[in-house]
């Protein structure tokens, strides 16, 4: 009962915050892009909260519990760079477009209504699919913790994130995201070290698990060879490929890059990307190590994805357990609110083409409710498959949007035809291949993974389509606008702050490396000796 009360109180707080924020939502700009005045803290909080969800706290923790720690950490090391690369090479130029949505940006940049519509349809589809994992994760978590029926838990979750979105729009989502970011960051740090202490101490447990015979290779560089691929080389190739796919997601996915449209200035964009990159890596490392330690505390769990939930309810003090579970819940709710907000704005602004600002907001709210009902029905019908549904939904955007997004800024030769062909072919090839592979349990060579095939097809279509057509004067004009730097971004004070943070990434990287050596590599090697 205490856990149920804790989770319910958490959800009520988020709704109350959204209601209070709604009093400050005055127009369509406030509702869809938070007035384009969000500071670094809110952009960072929303970036991280929109990425971290049950995919980490249940999916990645479960994978690490099963012996796949090293490949997951390698993948995270690669993907976290996406925030920095994306903010510098795409995000700040995206903000200069002054678009309200990412599809609107593509439509303006290439002077193409067809591309705008395609981007809106593919983006909405991807976010709806990805949101399934969030809602299913919330339902699974609440069902385990409270004993309530899974369907009831899903209904409660959908009701809450719909209220948050409808009440306050993007402005409310940014604020609640940041609150949730703070909550699950604290949960990750405190929870990881408490679990390590229960396992016998961090360093001593790592040494002991170097020769752990329950799950061989649980902390080795190759990972457990009985879990996924049979060789360490294949596991590492998968990790790098998976990391690149998710790096692309963090660079251009609508639920990530759209945050930059809300930033106060370009310096906010770059600073947020740097801080988000470090935050994601640290949280992932701590939680995945906690998953490994859980295997020692409670080996042989039938559902590894529930490892953190079990720890919160069985070995932690009640208050800490409630905080951890509330953090996990917050991570999922934050992602769901972002997806719902973006899908509703895409449909209202880009597909329905509602022009009047007040009607845009009204239709955005109506569409949010309709989409929420659809998600509810799909989640009730489809059993929880958290890790693979997340993988399926999110990485499709990497294949279909990445080449177009980068080329839209950095290529003088790309045309609307090439961009359209690239996005469409990348989406179709990726979606069809992934669905066929997952549903039929097909094992492909790593180099034929749908990500590699999909992005290759997308790049080829971009090149061929652009080679067969000419760039119009309007396209040249729109691209030129992206390189006009706003005057307010030349503020010496803002420049100094950004440079200081950029330079700080070097010692920060060194510190993170030392921490990994101290908490993982050195004690692991010592245990092998």
Short mmCIF file of C-alpha atoms in Angstrom, two decimals:
data_model
loop_
_atom_site.label_atom_id
_atom_site.label_comp_id
_atom_site.label_asym_id
_atom_site.label_seq_id
_atom_site.Cartn_x
_atom_site.Cartn_y
_atom_site.Cartn_z
CA UNK A 1 0.00 0.00 0.00
CA UNK A 2 2.84 2.43 0.84
CA UNK A 3 4.28 2.09 -2.66
CA UNK A 4 0.87 2.63 -4.25
CA UNK A 5 0.36 5.78 -2.18
CA UNK A 6 3.84 7.02 -3.09
CA UNK A 7 3.28 6.56 -6.83
CA UNK A 8 -0.20 8.12 -6.74
CA UNK A 9 1.09 11.15 -4.82
CA UNK A 10 3.87 11.55 -7.39
CA UNK A 11 1.38 11.51 -10.27
CA UNK A 12 -0.90 14.01 -8.52
CA UNK A 13 2.02 16.40 -7.98
CA UNK A 14 2.82 16.39 -11.70
CA UNK A 15 -0.78 17.14 -12.62
CA UNK A 16 -0.92 20.00 -10.08
CA UNK A 17 2.30 21.48 -11.45
CA UNK A 18 0.90 21.29 -14.98
CA UNK A 19 -2.29 23.02 -13.86
CA UNK A 20 -0.31 25.85 -12.27
CA UNK A 21 1.86 26.23 -15.38
CA UNK A 22 -1.26 26.32 -17.58
CA UNK A 23 -2.09 29.70 -16.01
CA UNK A 24 0.98 31.12 -17.76
CA UNK A 25 0.24 29.65 -21.20
CA UNK A 26 -1.05 32.67 -23.08
CA UNK A 27 -0.77 31.77 -26.77
CA UNK A 28 0.16 29.13 -29.35
CA UNK A 29 3.89 29.89 -29.00
CA UNK A 30 3.69 29.14 -25.28
CA UNK A 31 1.72 25.96 -25.89
CA UNK A 32 3.79 24.53 -28.76
CA UNK A 33 7.34 25.90 -28.23
CA UNK A 34 7.30 27.26 -24.64
CA UNK A 35 7.64 30.84 -25.87
CA UNK A 36 11.12 30.07 -27.34
CA UNK A 37 12.63 31.31 -24.09
CA UNK A 38 13.55 28.17 -22.13
CA UNK A 39 16.87 28.27 -20.17
CA UNK A 40 19.59 25.64 -20.17
CA UNK A 41 18.22 23.79 -17.14
CA UNK A 42 14.80 23.19 -18.69
CA UNK A 43 16.18 22.18 -22.08
CA UNK A 44 18.67 19.80 -20.47
CA UNK A 45 16.01 18.33 -18.21
CA UNK A 46 13.65 17.73 -21.10
CA UNK A 47 16.35 16.28 -23.38
CA UNK A 48 17.40 13.71 -20.78
CA UNK A 49 13.90 13.00 -19.48
CA UNK A 50 12.62 12.45 -23.04
CA UNK A 51 15.35 9.87 -23.62
CA UNK A 52 15.67 8.07 -20.32
CA UNK A 53 12.66 5.96 -19.44
CA UNK A 54 11.73 2.37 -18.79
CA UNK A 55 14.12 1.48 -21.61
CA UNK A 56 16.90 2.19 -19.12
CA UNK A 57 15.45 1.48 -15.68
CA UNK A 58 13.82 -1.78 -16.76
CA UNK A 59 15.28 -2.64 -20.18
CA UNK A 60 19.00 -1.83 -19.85
CA UNK A 61 19.09 -2.83 -16.18
CA UNK A 62 17.58 -6.17 -17.18
CA UNK A 63 20.12 -6.61 -19.97
CA UNK A 64 22.98 -5.90 -17.55
CA UNK A 65 21.51 -8.31 -14.99
CA UNK A 66 21.60 -10.97 -17.74
CA UNK A 67 25.27 -10.38 -18.53
CA UNK A 68 25.21 -7.74 -21.27
CA UNK A 69 26.71 -4.90 -19.22
CA UNK A 70 29.81 -4.09 -21.29
CA UNK A 71 28.05 -3.96 -24.70
CA UNK A 72 25.37 -1.70 -23.23
CA UNK A 73 27.97 0.67 -21.76
CA UNK A 74 29.91 0.78 -25.03
CA UNK A 75 26.67 1.61 -26.84
CA UNK A 76 25.88 4.36 -24.32
CA UNK A 77 29.38 5.80 -24.70
CA UNK A 78 28.75 6.13 -28.44
CA UNK A 79 25.15 7.34 -28.32
CA UNK A 80 25.70 10.02 -25.66
CA UNK A 81 27.94 11.89 -28.10
CA UNK A 82 24.83 12.45 -30.21
CA UNK A 83 23.71 15.30 -27.95
CA UNK A 84 26.91 17.26 -28.54
CA UNK A 85 27.13 16.58 -32.27
CA UNK A 86 23.42 17.16 -32.79
CA UNK A 87 23.30 20.47 -30.91
CA UNK A 88 26.31 21.90 -32.75
CA UNK A 89 25.69 20.65 -36.28
CA UNK A 90 21.88 20.61 -36.41
CA UNK A 91 20.14 21.96 -33.31
CA UNK A 92 21.36 25.55 -33.40
CA UNK A 93 20.53 25.87 -37.11
CA UNK A 94 17.13 24.33 -36.49
CA UNK A 95 16.44 27.03 -33.91
CA UNK A 96 17.34 29.75 -36.42
CA UNK A 97 14.54 28.54 -38.70
CA UNK A 98 11.97 29.72 -36.10
CA UNK A 99 9.72 26.79 -37.06
CA UNK A 100 7.10 25.55 -34.60
CA UNK A 101 7.64 21.88 -35.47
CA UNK A 102 10.36 19.78 -37.11
CA UNK A 103 8.12 18.91 -40.12
CA UNK A 104 7.54 22.65 -40.60
CA UNK A 105 11.33 23.12 -40.66
CA UNK A 106 11.73 20.54 -43.43
CA UNK A 107 8.85 22.06 -45.37
CA UNK A 108 10.37 25.57 -45.17
CA UNK A 109 13.94 24.49 -45.85
CA UNK A 110 13.05 22.59 -49.04
CA UNK A 111 9.97 24.61 -50.00
CA UNK A 112 8.02 21.35 -50.09
CA UNK A 113 4.57 20.67 -48.69
CA UNK A 114 5.00 16.99 -49.58
CA UNK A 115 8.16 16.67 -47.47
CA UNK A 116 6.50 18.51 -44.59
CA UNK A 117 3.58 16.06 -44.71
CA UNK A 118 5.88 13.03 -44.97
CA UNK A 119 7.96 14.21 -42.02
CA UNK A 120 4.83 14.74 -39.97
CA UNK A 121 3.41 11.30 -40.78
CA UNK A 122 6.66 9.39 -40.21
CA UNK A 123 7.50 11.37 -37.08
CA UNK A 124 4.04 10.85 -35.60
CA UNK A 125 4.13 7.12 -36.35
CA UNK A 126 7.55 6.72 -34.78
CA UNK A 127 6.57 8.62 -31.64
CA UNK A 128 3.33 6.69 -31.20
CA UNK A 129 5.19 3.38 -31.50
CA UNK A 130 7.92 4.55 -29.14
CA UNK A 131 5.34 5.80 -26.64
CA UNK A 132 3.98 2.26 -26.40
CA UNK A 133 7.12 1.15 -24.57
CA UNK A 134 6.79 4.05 -22.12
CA UNK A 135 3.16 3.31 -21.31
CA UNK A 136 3.72 -0.44 -21.17
CA UNK A 137 6.66 0.13 -18.87
CA UNK A 138 4.56 2.28 -16.56
CA UNK A 139 1.79 -0.32 -16.59
CA UNK A 140 4.21 -3.15 -15.85
CA UNK A 141 5.88 -1.18 -13.04
CA UNK A 142 2.65 -0.15 -11.36
CA UNK A 143 1.16 -3.64 -11.69
CA UNK A 144 4.17 -5.23 -10.00
CA UNK A 145 4.37 -2.59 -7.28
CA UNK A 146 0.69 -2.12 -6.47
CA UNK A 147 -0.86 -5.46 -7.40
CA UNK A 148 -3.44 -3.64 -9.52
CA UNK A 149 -4.47 -5.09 -12.86
CA UNK A 150 -2.09 -4.14 -15.70
CA UNK A 151 -4.91 -2.59 -17.75
CA UNK A 152 -5.96 -0.35 -14.87
CA UNK A 153 -2.38 0.79 -14.40
CA UNK A 154 -2.06 1.62 -18.10
CA UNK A 155 -5.31 3.60 -17.96
CA UNK A 156 -4.05 5.62 -14.96
CA UNK A 157 -0.76 6.36 -16.73
CA UNK A 158 -2.47 7.50 -19.94
CA UNK A 159 -4.85 9.72 -17.98
CA UNK A 160 -1.99 11.43 -16.13
CA UNK A 161 0.29 12.17 -19.07
CA UNK A 162 -2.70 13.30 -21.15
CA UNK A 163 -3.71 15.78 -18.44
CA UNK A 164 -0.13 17.11 -18.23
CA UNK A 165 0.02 17.61 -21.99
CA UNK A 166 -3.45 19.05 -22.51
CA UNK A 167 -3.29 21.43 -19.55
CA UNK A 168 0.00 23.18 -20.20
CA UNK A 169 1.48 22.08 -23.53
CA UNK A 170 5.22 22.39 -24.19
CA UNK A 171 5.82 24.83 -21.34
CA UNK A 172 4.35 22.43 -18.79
CA UNK A 173 6.14 19.47 -20.35
CA UNK A 174 9.52 21.23 -20.02
CA UNK A 175 8.95 22.02 -16.35
CA UNK A 176 7.60 18.60 -15.37
CA UNK A 177 10.35 16.94 -17.42
CA UNK A 178 12.96 18.84 -15.44
CA UNK A 179 11.37 17.91 -12.11
CA UNK A 180 11.32 14.28 -13.22
CA UNK A 181 14.93 14.54 -14.44
CA UNK A 182 16.00 15.69 -10.97
CA UNK A 183 14.00 12.91 -9.31
CA UNK A 184 15.28 9.99 -11.35
CA UNK A 185 18.86 11.33 -11.28
CA UNK A 186 18.80 11.26 -7.48
CA UNK A 187 17.14 7.84 -7.60
CA UNK A 188 19.86 6.49 -9.90
CA UNK A 189 22.77 7.76 -7.81
CA UNK A 190 21.41 6.81 -4.38
CA UNK A 191 19.89 3.54 -5.59
CA UNK A 192 23.06 2.30 -7.30
CA UNK A 193 25.29 2.82 -4.27
CA UNK A 194 22.72 1.35 -1.87
CA UNK A 195 22.42 -1.80 -4.01
CA UNK A 196 26.22 -2.02 -4.19
CA UNK A 197 26.42 -1.82 -0.40
CA UNK A 198 23.82 -4.58 -0.04
CA UNK A 199 25.82 -6.76 -2.44
CA UNK A 200 28.92 -6.48 -0.23
CA UNK A 201 30.48 -3.18 -1.26
CA UNK A 202 31.13 -1.80 -4.76
CA UNK A 203 34.80 -2.67 -5.23
CA UNK A 204 34.65 -6.03 -3.48
CA UNK A 205 31.57 -7.11 -5.45
CA UNK A 206 33.17 -6.19 -8.78
CA UNK A 207 36.25 -8.24 -7.83
CA UNK A 208 34.09 -11.19 -6.81
CA UNK A 209 31.98 -11.07 -9.97
CA UNK A 210 35.07 -11.18 -12.19
CA UNK A 211 34.87 -14.95 -11.64
CA UNK A 212 31.10 -15.17 -11.24
CA UNK A 213 29.93 -18.60 -12.38
CA UNK A 214 26.16 -17.96 -12.24
CA UNK A 215 26.40 -15.68 -15.29
CA UNK A 216 29.81 -16.09 -16.89
CA UNK A 217 31.39 -12.94 -18.27
CA UNK A 218 28.80 -10.69 -16.61
CA UNK A 219 31.36 -7.86 -16.31
CA UNK A 220 33.77 -8.89 -19.06
CA UNK A 221 34.37 -6.83 -22.17
CA UNK A 222 32.69 -9.42 -24.35
CA UNK A 223 29.63 -9.86 -22.16
CA UNK A 224 27.82 -13.13 -21.49
CA UNK A 225 28.38 -15.16 -24.68
CA UNK A 226 25.31 -17.29 -23.98
CA UNK A 227 22.98 -14.30 -23.96
CA UNK A 228 23.01 -12.61 -27.39
CA UNK A 229 25.81 -13.23 -29.91
CA UNK A 230 28.21 -16.17 -29.37
CA UNK A 231 31.42 -14.12 -29.74
CA UNK A 232 32.73 -10.99 -28.09
CA UNK A 233 33.51 -9.44 -31.47
CA UNK A 234 29.90 -9.74 -32.62
CA UNK A 235 28.65 -8.32 -29.32
CA UNK A 236 30.95 -5.31 -29.65
CA UNK A 237 29.95 -4.75 -33.29
CA UNK A 238 26.33 -4.84 -32.17
CA UNK A 239 27.13 -2.37 -29.38
CA UNK A 240 28.79 0.11 -31.72
CA UNK A 241 25.99 -0.26 -34.28
CA UNK A 242 23.31 0.14 -31.63
CA UNK A 243 25.19 3.14 -30.24
CA UNK A 244 25.41 4.79 -33.65
CA UNK A 245 21.71 4.21 -34.24
CA UNK A 246 20.81 5.86 -30.95
CA UNK A 247 23.39 8.58 -31.46
CA UNK A 248 21.43 9.50 -34.58
CA UNK A 249 18.25 9.47 -32.50
CA UNK A 250 19.74 11.96 -30.03
CA UNK A 251 20.94 14.11 -32.92
CA UNK A 252 17.74 14.50 -34.95
CA UNK A 253 14.78 12.61 -33.46
CA UNK A 254 11.80 14.97 -33.13
CA UNK A 255 11.38 14.34 -29.39
CA UNK A 256 15.02 15.41 -28.93
CA UNK A 257 15.76 18.09 -31.53
CA UNK A 258 12.39 19.81 -31.00
CA UNK A 259 13.65 20.89 -27.57
CA UNK A 260 16.09 23.21 -29.34
CA UNK A 261 13.19 25.12 -30.92
CA UNK A 262 12.22 26.13 -27.37
CA UNK A 263 15.69 27.30 -26.28
CA UNK A 264 16.34 30.91 -25.28
CA UNK A 265 19.34 31.16 -27.62
CA UNK A 266 21.97 29.10 -29.44
CA UNK A 267 24.23 29.05 -26.41
CA UNK A 268 21.42 27.34 -24.51
CA UNK A 269 21.26 24.72 -27.27
CA UNK A 270 24.97 23.89 -27.10
CA UNK A 271 25.23 23.95 -23.30
CA UNK A 272 22.18 21.73 -22.95
CA UNK A 273 23.64 19.19 -25.38
CA UNK A 274 26.90 18.97 -23.43
CA UNK A 275 25.27 18.59 -20.02
CA UNK A 276 22.71 16.09 -21.33
CA UNK A 277 25.49 13.95 -22.81
CA UNK A 278 27.30 13.65 -19.48
CA UNK A 279 24.05 13.09 -17.56
CA UNK A 280 22.89 10.22 -19.75
CA UNK A 281 26.20 8.40 -19.54
CA UNK A 282 26.52 8.71 -15.76
CA UNK A 283 22.95 7.60 -15.08
CA UNK A 284 23.25 4.66 -17.50
CA UNK A 285 26.55 3.52 -15.99
CA UNK A 286 25.27 3.60 -12.42
CA UNK A 287 21.99 1.85 -13.19
CA UNK A 288 23.59 -0.85 -15.33
CA UNK A 289 26.12 -1.57 -12.59
CA UNK A 290 23.20 -1.83 -10.19
CA UNK A 291 21.67 -4.42 -12.54
CA UNK A 292 24.88 -6.45 -12.37
CA UNK A 293 24.98 -6.28 -8.55
CA UNK A 294 21.36 -7.40 -8.42
CA UNK A 295 22.38 -10.68 -10.04
CA UNK A 296 24.49 -11.44 -7.00
CA UNK A 297 21.79 -10.38 -4.53
CA UNK A 298 18.98 -12.25 -6.29
CA UNK A 299 20.24 -14.52 -9.08
CA UNK A 300 17.91 -16.36 -11.43
CA UNK A 301 15.07 -13.86 -11.63
CA UNK A 302 12.44 -14.94 -14.16
CA UNK A 303 11.90 -11.35 -15.26
CA UNK A 304 15.27 -9.53 -15.25
CA UNK A 305 13.63 -6.25 -16.26
CA UNK A 306 12.04 -6.17 -12.79
CA UNK A 307 15.42 -6.30 -11.01
CA UNK A 308 15.37 -2.66 -9.90
CA UNK A 309 11.72 -2.86 -8.91
CA UNK A 310 12.43 -5.94 -6.79
CA UNK A 311 15.36 -4.19 -5.10
CA UNK A 312 13.23 -1.14 -4.31
CA UNK A 313 10.56 -3.24 -2.66
CA UNK A 314 12.68 -5.87 -0.90
CA UNK A 315 16.10 -4.58 0.18
CA UNK A 316 15.74 -0.80 0.43
CA UNK A 317 14.24 1.25 3.24
CA UNK A 318 10.62 2.16 2.41
CA UNK A 319 11.31 5.84 1.79
CA UNK A 320 14.23 5.14 -0.53
CA UNK A 321 12.22 2.45 -2.32
CA UNK A 322 9.39 4.90 -2.94
CA UNK A 323 11.86 7.48 -4.27
CA UNK A 324 13.44 4.93 -6.64
CA UNK A 325 10.09 3.70 -7.94
CA UNK A 326 8.83 7.27 -8.30
CA UNK A 327 11.98 8.07 -10.28
CA UNK A 328 11.38 5.16 -12.65
CA UNK A 329 7.76 6.23 -13.03
CA UNK A 330 8.84 9.82 -13.68
CA UNK A 331 11.24 8.74 -16.42
CA UNK A 332 8.46 7.01 -18.32
CA UNK A 333 5.83 9.71 -17.79
CA UNK A 334 8.22 12.42 -19.00
CA UNK A 335 8.87 10.61 -22.27
CA UNK A 336 5.17 9.96 -22.84
CA UNK A 337 4.21 13.61 -22.31
CA UNK A 338 6.84 14.72 -24.83
CA UNK A 339 5.63 12.27 -27.47
CA UNK A 340 1.99 13.19 -27.00
CA UNK A 341 2.73 16.91 -27.13
CA UNK A 342 4.73 16.57 -30.35
CA UNK A 343 2.31 14.24 -32.13
CA UNK A 344 -0.63 16.52 -31.39
CA UNK A 345 1.24 19.60 -32.63
CA UNK A 346 2.43 17.77 -35.77
CA UNK A 347 -1.09 16.77 -36.69
CA UNK A 348 -2.75 20.09 -35.82
CA UNK A 349 -0.15 22.35 -37.43
CA UNK A 350 1.38 20.27 -40.22
CA UNK A 351 -1.27 17.79 -41.34
CA UNK A 352 -4.54 19.59 -40.62
CA UNK A 353 -2.86 22.94 -41.44
CA UNK A 354 -4.83 24.90 -38.86
CA UNK A 355 -3.69 28.53 -39.21
CA UNK A 356 -5.39 30.48 -36.44
CA UNK A 357 -3.29 30.22 -33.23
CA UNK A 358 -6.23 29.70 -30.87
CA UNK A 359 -7.65 26.97 -33.08
CA UNK A 360 -4.20 25.35 -33.29
CA UNK A 361 -4.12 25.04 -29.51
CA UNK A 362 -7.72 23.80 -29.34
CA UNK A 363 -7.16 21.19 -32.03
CA UNK A 364 -3.84 20.22 -30.46
CA UNK A 365 -5.65 19.39 -27.22
CA UNK A 366 -8.40 17.43 -28.99
CA UNK A 367 -5.86 15.44 -31.01
CA UNK A 368 -3.82 14.74 -27.86
CA UNK A 369 -6.88 13.14 -26.27
CA UNK A 370 -7.61 11.05 -29.39
CA UNK A 371 -3.99 9.85 -29.64
CA UNK A 372 -3.98 9.00 -25.94
CA UNK A 373 -7.03 6.78 -26.40
CA UNK A 374 -5.34 5.03 -29.35
CA UNK A 375 -2.19 4.44 -27.30
CA UNK A 376 -4.29 3.10 -24.43
CA UNK A 377 -6.03 0.58 -26.69
CA UNK A 378 -2.78 -0.53 -28.31
CA UNK A 379 -1.06 -0.99 -24.94
CA UNK A 380 -3.93 -3.07 -23.58
CA UNK A 381 -3.97 -5.23 -26.71
CA UNK A 382 -0.19 -5.68 -27.07
CA UNK A 383 1.73 -7.49 -24.29
CA UNK A 384 4.76 -5.71 -22.79
CA UNK A 385 7.93 -6.12 -24.88
CA UNK A 386 9.76 -3.08 -23.57
CA UNK A 387 13.29 -3.42 -24.94
CA UNK A 388 12.47 -4.40 -28.53
CA UNK A 389 9.49 -2.10 -29.00
CA UNK A 390 11.72 0.80 -27.97
CA UNK A 391 14.43 -0.38 -30.36
CA UNK A 392 11.93 -0.78 -33.20
CA UNK A 393 10.22 2.56 -32.82
CA UNK A 394 13.02 4.95 -31.99
CA UNK A 395 15.81 3.89 -34.35
CA UNK A 396 13.63 4.06 -37.47
CA UNK A 397 13.94 7.82 -37.23
CA UNK A 398 17.72 7.51 -37.35
CA UNK A 399 17.60 5.87 -40.74
CA UNK A 400 14.92 8.00 -42.33
CA UNK A 401 15.66 11.47 -40.89
CA UNK A 402 19.40 11.62 -40.22
CA UNK A 403 20.72 12.03 -43.80
CA UNK A 404 18.07 14.64 -44.65
CA UNK A 405 18.58 16.56 -41.40
CA UNK A 406 22.34 16.87 -41.77
CA UNK A 407 22.16 17.56 -45.51
CA UNK A 408 19.53 20.26 -44.97
CA UNK A 409 22.18 22.34 -43.22
CA UNK A 410 25.48 21.28 -44.75
CA UNK A 411 24.75 20.41 -48.38
CA UNK A 412 24.28 22.95 -51.17
CA UNK A 413 23.27 20.24 -53.64
CA UNK A 414 20.49 18.37 -51.86
CA UNK A 415 17.05 19.01 -53.36
CA UNK A 416 13.45 18.53 -52.23
CA UNK A 417 13.19 15.43 -54.42
CA UNK A 418 16.33 13.89 -52.92
CA UNK A 419 15.18 14.74 -49.39
CA UNK A 420 11.73 13.24 -49.96
CA UNK A 421 13.13 10.08 -51.56
CA UNK A 422 15.66 9.69 -48.74
CA UNK A 423 13.14 10.05 -45.92
CA UNK A 424 10.52 7.82 -47.54
CA UNK A 425 12.86 5.01 -48.59
CA UNK A 426 14.72 5.02 -45.27
CA UNK A 427 11.46 4.83 -43.36
CA UNK A 428 9.88 2.06 -45.44
CA UNK A 429 12.97 -0.13 -45.66
CA UNK A 430 13.74 0.25 -41.95
CA UNK A 431 10.19 -0.34 -40.78
CA UNK A 432 9.50 -3.35 -42.98
CA UNK A 433 12.84 -5.01 -42.29
CA UNK A 434 12.62 -4.51 -38.54
CA UNK A 435 9.05 -5.73 -38.28
CA UNK A 436 9.83 -8.85 -40.34
CA UNK A 437 13.01 -9.60 -38.37
CA UNK A 438 11.42 -9.15 -34.94
CA UNK A 439 8.09 -10.86 -35.60
CA UNK A 440 9.71 -13.86 -37.28
CA UNK A 441 12.66 -14.07 -34.89
CA UNK A 442 15.12 -13.94 -37.80
CA UNK A 443 18.83 -13.78 -37.01
CA UNK A 444 20.74 -11.67 -39.53
CA UNK A 445 24.49 -11.08 -39.83
CA UNK A 446 25.37 -7.91 -37.96
CA UNK A 447 26.21 -6.06 -41.18
CA UNK A 448 22.66 -6.71 -42.44
CA UNK A 449 21.03 -5.15 -39.40
CA UNK A 450 18.05 -3.01 -40.50
CA UNK A 451 19.81 0.09 -39.22
CA UNK A 452 22.78 -0.29 -41.56
CA UNK A 453 20.62 -1.28 -44.52
CA UNK A 454 18.05 1.43 -43.88
CA UNK A 455 20.51 4.29 -43.54
CA UNK A 456 22.46 3.10 -46.61
CA UNK A 457 19.27 3.12 -48.67
CA UNK A 458 18.37 6.56 -47.30
CA UNK A 459 21.77 8.01 -48.26
CA UNK A 460 21.67 6.48 -51.75
CA UNK A 461 18.18 7.85 -52.36
CA UNK A 462 19.32 11.29 -51.17
CA UNK A 463 22.26 11.32 -53.57
CA UNK A 464 20.39 9.93 -56.59
CA UNK A 465 17.29 12.08 -56.09
CA UNK A 466 19.37 15.23 -55.74
CA UNK A 467 21.58 14.36 -58.71
CA UNK A 468 18.55 14.06 -61.00
CA UNK A 469 17.06 17.43 -60.00
CA UNK A 470 18.21 21.00 -59.44
CA UNK A 471 18.21 23.13 -56.33
CA UNK A 472 15.64 25.92 -56.68
CA UNK A 473 16.27 29.57 -55.82
CA UNK A 474 13.83 29.28 -52.92
CA UNK A 475 15.75 26.32 -51.47
CA UNK A 476 19.01 28.28 -51.74
CA UNK A 477 17.39 31.24 -50.01
CA UNK A 478 16.04 29.15 -47.13
CA UNK A 479 19.38 27.43 -46.56
CA UNK A 480 21.17 30.79 -46.55
CA UNK A 481 18.88 31.96 -43.73
CA UNK A 482 20.18 29.15 -41.53
CA UNK A 483 23.64 30.73 -41.57
CA UNK A 484 22.47 34.14 -40.39
CA UNK A 485 23.52 34.24 -36.76
CA UNK A 486 21.13 36.08 -34.40
CA UNK A 487 22.67 39.28 -32.99
CA UNK A 488 21.78 38.37 -29.39
CA UNK A 489 24.02 35.30 -29.63
CA UNK A 490 27.11 37.52 -29.90
CA UNK A 491 26.79 38.61 -26.27
CA UNK A 492 30.31 38.42 -24.75
CA UNK A 493 28.87 37.09 -21.49
CA UNK A 494 27.00 34.27 -23.24
CA UNK A 495 30.02 33.42 -25.38
CA UNK A 496 32.26 33.17 -22.31
CA UNK A 497 29.82 30.83 -20.56
CA UNK A 498 29.59 28.54 -23.56
CA UNK A 499 33.36 28.45 -24.13
CA UNK A 500 33.92 27.67 -20.45
CA UNK A 501 31.56 24.70 -20.63
CA UNK A 502 33.08 23.47 -23.89
CA UNK A 503 36.57 23.57 -22.38
CA UNK A 504 35.24 21.85 -19.25
CA UNK A 505 34.28 18.80 -21.30
CA UNK A 506 37.94 17.75 -21.47
CA UNK A 507 38.51 17.42 -17.70
CA UNK A 508 34.96 16.06 -17.37
CA UNK A 509 35.79 13.30 -19.84
CA UNK A 510 38.97 12.52 -17.93
CA UNK A 511 37.06 12.36 -14.63
CA UNK A 512 34.41 10.02 -16.08
CA UNK A 513 37.16 7.78 -17.48
CA UNK A 514 38.90 7.64 -14.09
CA UNK A 515 35.62 6.82 -12.35
CA UNK A 516 35.00 3.93 -14.76
CA UNK A 517 38.53 2.64 -14.19
CA UNK A 518 38.13 2.82 -10.41
CA UNK A 519 34.60 1.43 -10.23
CA UNK A 520 34.82 -1.21 -12.95
CA UNK A 521 38.01 -1.94 -14.91
CA UNK A 522 40.67 -1.98 -12.19
CA UNK A 523 38.74 -4.02 -9.59
CA UNK A 524 37.53 -6.38 -12.36
CA UNK A 525 41.09 -7.04 -13.55
CA UNK A 526 42.20 -7.40 -9.94
CA UNK A 527 39.55 -10.04 -9.43
CA UNK A 528 40.76 -11.97 -12.45
CA UNK A 529 44.37 -11.97 -11.26
#
